[in-house]
XYZ file of C-alpha atoms in Angstrom:
326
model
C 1.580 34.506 -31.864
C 5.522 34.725 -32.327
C 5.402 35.619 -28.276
C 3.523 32.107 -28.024
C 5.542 29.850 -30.035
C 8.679 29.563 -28.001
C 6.491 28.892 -24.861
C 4.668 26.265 -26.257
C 7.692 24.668 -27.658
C 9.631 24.658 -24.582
C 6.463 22.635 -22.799
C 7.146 20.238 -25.335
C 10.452 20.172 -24.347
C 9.452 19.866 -21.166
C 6.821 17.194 -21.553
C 8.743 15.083 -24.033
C 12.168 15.077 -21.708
C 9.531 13.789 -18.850
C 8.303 10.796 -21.049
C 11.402 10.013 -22.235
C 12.826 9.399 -18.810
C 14.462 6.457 -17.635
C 12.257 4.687 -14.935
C 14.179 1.447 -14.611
C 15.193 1.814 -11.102
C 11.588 1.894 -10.095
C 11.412 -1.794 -11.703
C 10.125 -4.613 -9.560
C 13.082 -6.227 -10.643
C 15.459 -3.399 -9.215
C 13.319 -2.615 -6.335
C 14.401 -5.859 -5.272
C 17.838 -4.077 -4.375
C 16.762 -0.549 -3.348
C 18.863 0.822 -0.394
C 16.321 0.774 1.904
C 16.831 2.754 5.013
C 14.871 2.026 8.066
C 13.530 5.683 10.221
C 12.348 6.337 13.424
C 9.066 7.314 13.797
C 8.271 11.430 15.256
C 5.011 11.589 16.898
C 4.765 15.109 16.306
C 0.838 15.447 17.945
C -1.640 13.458 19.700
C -4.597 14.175 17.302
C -7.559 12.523 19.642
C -8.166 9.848 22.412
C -11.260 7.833 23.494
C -12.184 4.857 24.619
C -10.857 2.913 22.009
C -7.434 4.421 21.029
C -4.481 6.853 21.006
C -4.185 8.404 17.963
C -0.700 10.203 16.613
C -0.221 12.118 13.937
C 3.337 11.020 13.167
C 6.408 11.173 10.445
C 9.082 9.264 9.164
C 11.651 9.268 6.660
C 11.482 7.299 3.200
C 13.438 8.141 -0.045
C 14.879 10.584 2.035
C 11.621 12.280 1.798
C 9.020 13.250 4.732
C 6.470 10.298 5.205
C 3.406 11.302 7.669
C 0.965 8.243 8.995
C -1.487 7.850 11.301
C -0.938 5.794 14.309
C -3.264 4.511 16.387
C -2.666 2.326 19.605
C -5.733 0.551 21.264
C -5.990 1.233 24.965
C -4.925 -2.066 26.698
C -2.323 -3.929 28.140
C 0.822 -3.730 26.230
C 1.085 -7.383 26.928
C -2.350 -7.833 25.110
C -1.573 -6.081 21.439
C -1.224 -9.123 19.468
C 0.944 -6.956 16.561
C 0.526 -3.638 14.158
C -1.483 -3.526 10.544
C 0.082 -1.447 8.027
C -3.031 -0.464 6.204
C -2.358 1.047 2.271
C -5.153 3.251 1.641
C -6.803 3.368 -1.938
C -6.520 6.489 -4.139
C -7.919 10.047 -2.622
C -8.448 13.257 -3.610
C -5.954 15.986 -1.928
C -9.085 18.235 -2.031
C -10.388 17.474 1.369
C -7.846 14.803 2.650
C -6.968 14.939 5.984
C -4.594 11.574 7.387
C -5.786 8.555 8.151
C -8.886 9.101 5.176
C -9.715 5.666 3.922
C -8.917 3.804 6.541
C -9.989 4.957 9.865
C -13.556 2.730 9.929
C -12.143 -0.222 8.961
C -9.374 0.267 11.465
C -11.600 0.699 14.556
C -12.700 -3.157 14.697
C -9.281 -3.878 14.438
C -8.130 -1.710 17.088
C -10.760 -3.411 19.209
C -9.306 -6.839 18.644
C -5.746 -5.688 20.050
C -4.171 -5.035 16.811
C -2.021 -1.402 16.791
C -3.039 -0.081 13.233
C -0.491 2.758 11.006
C -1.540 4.255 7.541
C 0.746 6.188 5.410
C -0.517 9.083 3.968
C 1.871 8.466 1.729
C 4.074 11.127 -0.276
C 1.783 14.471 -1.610
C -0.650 13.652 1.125
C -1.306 14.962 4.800
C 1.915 16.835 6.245
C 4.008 14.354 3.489
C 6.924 15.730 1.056
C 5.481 16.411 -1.894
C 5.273 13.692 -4.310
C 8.419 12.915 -7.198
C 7.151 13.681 -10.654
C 5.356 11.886 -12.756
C 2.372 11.226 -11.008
C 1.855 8.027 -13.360
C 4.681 6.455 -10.845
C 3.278 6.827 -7.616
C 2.511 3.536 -6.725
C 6.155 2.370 -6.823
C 6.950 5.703 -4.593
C 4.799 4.342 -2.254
C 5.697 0.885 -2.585
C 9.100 2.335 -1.220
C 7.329 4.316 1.373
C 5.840 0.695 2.815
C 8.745 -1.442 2.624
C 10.616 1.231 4.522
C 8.038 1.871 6.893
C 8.009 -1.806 7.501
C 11.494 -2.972 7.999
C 11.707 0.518 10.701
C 8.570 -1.381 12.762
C 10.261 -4.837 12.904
C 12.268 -3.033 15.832
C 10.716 0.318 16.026
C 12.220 3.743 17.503
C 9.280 5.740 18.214
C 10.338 9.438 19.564
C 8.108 12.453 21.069
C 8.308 15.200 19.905
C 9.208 17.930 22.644
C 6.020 19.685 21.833
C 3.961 16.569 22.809
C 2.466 16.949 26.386
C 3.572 14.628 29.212
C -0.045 13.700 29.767
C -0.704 12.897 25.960
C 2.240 10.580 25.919
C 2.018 6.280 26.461
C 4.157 3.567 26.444
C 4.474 2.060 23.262
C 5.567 -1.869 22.738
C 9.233 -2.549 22.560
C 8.834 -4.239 19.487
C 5.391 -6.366 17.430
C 4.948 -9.830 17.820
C 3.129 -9.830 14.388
C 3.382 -7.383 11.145
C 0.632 -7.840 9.272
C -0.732 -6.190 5.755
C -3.847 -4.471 4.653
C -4.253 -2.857 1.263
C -7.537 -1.644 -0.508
C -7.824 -0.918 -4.375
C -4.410 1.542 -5.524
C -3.321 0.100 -1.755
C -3.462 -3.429 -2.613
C -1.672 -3.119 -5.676
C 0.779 -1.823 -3.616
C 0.501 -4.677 -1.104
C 1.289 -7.051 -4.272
C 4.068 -5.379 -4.642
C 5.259 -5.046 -1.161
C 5.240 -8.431 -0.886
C 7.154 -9.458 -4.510
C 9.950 -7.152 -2.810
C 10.410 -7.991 0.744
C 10.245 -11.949 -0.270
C 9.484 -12.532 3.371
C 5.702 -14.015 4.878
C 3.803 -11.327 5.847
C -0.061 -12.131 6.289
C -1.952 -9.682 4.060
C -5.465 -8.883 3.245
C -6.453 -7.615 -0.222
C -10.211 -5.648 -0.361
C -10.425 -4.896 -4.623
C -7.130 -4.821 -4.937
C -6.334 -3.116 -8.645
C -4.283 -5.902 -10.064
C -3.923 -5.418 -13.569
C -0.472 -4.753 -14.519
C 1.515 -1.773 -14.870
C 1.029 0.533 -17.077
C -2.115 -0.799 -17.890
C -3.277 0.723 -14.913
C -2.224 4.094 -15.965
C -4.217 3.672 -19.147
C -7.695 2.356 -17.268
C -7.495 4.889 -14.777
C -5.470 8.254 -16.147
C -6.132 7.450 -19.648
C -2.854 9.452 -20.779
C -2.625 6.709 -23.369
C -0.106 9.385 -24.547
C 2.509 8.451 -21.815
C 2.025 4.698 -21.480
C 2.605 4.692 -25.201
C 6.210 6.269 -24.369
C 6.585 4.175 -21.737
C 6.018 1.206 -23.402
C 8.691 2.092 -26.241
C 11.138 3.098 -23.627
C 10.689 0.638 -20.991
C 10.180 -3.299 -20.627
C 6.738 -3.372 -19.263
C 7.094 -6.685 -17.396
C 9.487 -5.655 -15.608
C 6.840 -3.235 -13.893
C 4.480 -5.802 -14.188
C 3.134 -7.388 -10.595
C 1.455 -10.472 -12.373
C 5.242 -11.350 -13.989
C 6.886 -11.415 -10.456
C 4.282 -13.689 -8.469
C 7.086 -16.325 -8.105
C 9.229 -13.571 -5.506
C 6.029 -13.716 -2.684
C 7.797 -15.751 -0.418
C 6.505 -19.556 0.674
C 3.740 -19.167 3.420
C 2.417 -15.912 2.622
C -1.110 -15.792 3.333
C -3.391 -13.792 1.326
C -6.818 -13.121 1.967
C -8.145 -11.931 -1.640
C -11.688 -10.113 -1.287
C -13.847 -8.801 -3.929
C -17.589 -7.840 -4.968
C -19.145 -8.577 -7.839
C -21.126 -5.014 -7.692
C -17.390 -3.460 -7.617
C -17.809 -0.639 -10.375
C -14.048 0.612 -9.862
C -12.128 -2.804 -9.897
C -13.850 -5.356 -11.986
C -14.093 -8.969 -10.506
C -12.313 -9.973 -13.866
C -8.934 -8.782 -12.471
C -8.521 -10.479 -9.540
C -9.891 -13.868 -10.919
C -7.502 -13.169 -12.741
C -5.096 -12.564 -10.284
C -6.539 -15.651 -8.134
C -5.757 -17.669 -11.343
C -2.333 -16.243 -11.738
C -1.699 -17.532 -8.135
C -2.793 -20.568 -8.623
C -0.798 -21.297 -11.309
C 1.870 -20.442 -9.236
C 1.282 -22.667 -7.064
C 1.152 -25.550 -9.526
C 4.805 -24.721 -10.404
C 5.836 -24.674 -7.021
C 4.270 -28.108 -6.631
C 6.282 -29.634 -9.380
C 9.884 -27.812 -7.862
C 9.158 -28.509 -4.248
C 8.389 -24.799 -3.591
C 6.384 -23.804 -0.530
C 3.131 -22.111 -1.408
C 1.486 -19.181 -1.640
C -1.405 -19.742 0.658
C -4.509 -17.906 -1.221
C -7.964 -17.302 0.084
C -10.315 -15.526 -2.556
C -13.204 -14.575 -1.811
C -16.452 -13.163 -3.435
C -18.990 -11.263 -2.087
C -22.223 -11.028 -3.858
C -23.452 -6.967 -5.237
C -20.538 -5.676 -2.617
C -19.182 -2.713 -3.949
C -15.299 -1.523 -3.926
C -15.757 -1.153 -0.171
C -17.133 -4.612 0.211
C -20.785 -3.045 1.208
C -23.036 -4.514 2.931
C -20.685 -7.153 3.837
C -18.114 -5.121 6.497
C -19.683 -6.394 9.472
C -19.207 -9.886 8.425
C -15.713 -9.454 6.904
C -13.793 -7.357 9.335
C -13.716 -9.772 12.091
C -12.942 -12.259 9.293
C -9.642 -10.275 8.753
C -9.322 -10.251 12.111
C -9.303 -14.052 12.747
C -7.422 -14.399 9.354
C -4.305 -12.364 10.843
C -4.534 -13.986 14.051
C -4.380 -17.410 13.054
C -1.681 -16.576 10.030
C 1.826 -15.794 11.082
C-alpha cells in the first residue's frame, strides 16, 4: 500500500493540474482573434475513382498540427463545379474509422450535382496529429481545424505528392465560385461555431445539429460532471457558449436547420430552441437595422439523427438550398 500511495497521489496531481487549466483562449470570444494560418493542401494518395468522383486522401496544416480530409472531385467539366462543401462529420469511434466515415453517402448526391465535397477527419482521426488534451475540448480544436481549412480553399494551393502517379492526377479548379457548409450532430455544433467566428455569409446546412451550450454538452454526453464542475468555477461559461454569440453570424447567412422528431441522440427540444434563439435574433436586428440571419427549420416527422427515411427527399433539398444561397 505505501508503494501505491504516491502513485495515486501524483494522478491527482495530474488530473487536478488538467482541470484547473486555463481554457480561455479557446473562448468564442478569443477565437474571434486566433492567428489563423491558411495551408496548402498534400494529396498524398488517390484512394479510388469511378464514375462519379476522384477521391484523395489528403493533409493540411492547422494549429500547426497535421489535418487529413477526404477530397472528392466529381468528374466533369471544371467549368461545371458550381463550388466545394466542407462537410463536419458527427462524433465516431476511432475503433474502426477510416476517413471520410460519416459523410461519404450523403456526399455522393452532392457530388452528382457538381458540388466538390472535403471532410476533415479532424485531429485524433484518420492519418491526423493526435488530438490536444482534454478530450472535453475537441470541438473548439476542430472549430480551428474548419476555419483554417476554409480561409486555405478561398484561394486554394493544392500540391501532389511525388508519390502520386501521373495517371491518378487531375486538374483541380483555380479557385470555388461558392464555399458552402455542412455539419451533422458534434459537426453542426461546430458549424455554429464556424460561423460566430468567421462573421462572413457562408450558406450552411445543419442535420441535428447538438446545440446546447458548452459545457453542457460535456455533461449530456461525457457525463464527467466532475470536470464541467471545474470548469464552470474556473471559466465564464458564456463565453464558450454558441447560443450567447448568435449576434457574430454575419447578415445573410443562410441556414438550413433540419431535425427529426424520432432523433434519440439530439432531442428536437434543442434546436427549437436554437430556431427560437435565432429568431429572437432576428427581432433585434429588426429594431437596429441589422441584416438577418436567414433561417430555415425544418422538421421531419419519426426521422432519426440521420434524418431516416427522409434522405432522398432532403439531399437534393440541400442541394437546391446551396445553389440558390450565396
Amino acid at each position: 500500500m505505501k508503494k501505491i500511495i504516491p502513485v495515486l497521489l501524483i494522478i491527482t496531481a495530474q488530473f487536478l493540474s488538467a482541470q484547473e487549466r486555463n481554457f480561455n483562449e479557446f473562448s468564442l470570444v478569443n477565437l474571434q482573434n486566433y492567428p489563423y494560418r491558411t495551408s496548402p493542401l498534400v494529396i498524398q494518395k488517390l484512394a479510388f475513382k469511378n464514375e462519379l468522383q476522384y477521391a484523395y486522401d489528403v493533409v493540411y496544416t492547422s494549429m500547426g498540427l497535421t489535418v487529413s480530409a477526404r477530397l472528392s472531385i466529381p468528374v466533369m467539366d471544371l467549368q461545371d463545379i458550381k463550388g466545394i462543401v466542407i462537410m463536419l462529420r458527427g462524433h465516431q469511434r476511432q475503433n474502426g474509422y477510416y476517413t471520410g466515415r460519416g459523410t461519404v453517402n450523403p456526399a455522393r448526391t452532392y457530388l452528382q450535382n457538381g458540388w466538390v465535397v472535403i471532410a476533415p477527419d479532424f485531429l485524433g482521426y484518420g492519418s491526423s496529429s493526435p488530438a490536444p488534451a482534454p478530450w472535453e475540448m475537441h470541438q473548439f480544436y476542430s472549430t480551428i481545424n474548419a476555419v483554417e481549412l476554409y480561409k486555405s480553399l478561398l484561394q486554394p494551393v493544392f500540391i501532389f505528392d511525388s508519390s502520386v502517379a501521373a495517371g491518378d492526377r487531375i486538374t483541380f479548379p483555380f479557385r470555388f465560385n461558392k464555399i458552402v457548409l455542412w455539419g451533422h450532430s458534434n459537426g453542426g455544433q461546430v458549424a455554429l461555431h464556424f460561423l460566430e467566428i468567421i462573421q462572413q455569409p457562408v450558406s450552411t446546412v445543419l442535420w441535428a445539429p447538438v446545440s446546447i451550450a458548452f459545457p453542457e454538452n460535456i455533461a449530456h454526453f461525457n457525463r464527467n460532471l466532475q470536470w464541467v464542475r471545474s470548469f464552470r468555477e474556473n471559466h465564464a461559461a458564456q463565453d464558450f457558449s454558441l447560443l450567447r454569440h448568435l449576434d457574430k453570424i454575419a447578415p445573410g447567412t443562410a441556414i438550413l436547420l433540419e431535425q427529426g422528431t424520432g432523433d434519440t441522440v439530439v432531442p428536437k427540444s434543442w434546436n427549437d430552441a436554437l430556431a427560437a434563439a435565432i429568431n429572437a435574433e432576428n427581432d433585434r436586428r429588426r429594431q437596429t437595422g441589422i441584416g438577418l440571419i436567414n433561417l430555415r427549420y425544418e422538421i421531419y416527422n419519426n426521422a432519426d439523427h440521420n434524418l431516416n427515411p427522409y434522405r432522398d427527399t432532403i439531399l437534393p433539398a440541400n442541394v437546391r438550398f446551396w445553389d440558390n444561397n450565396r
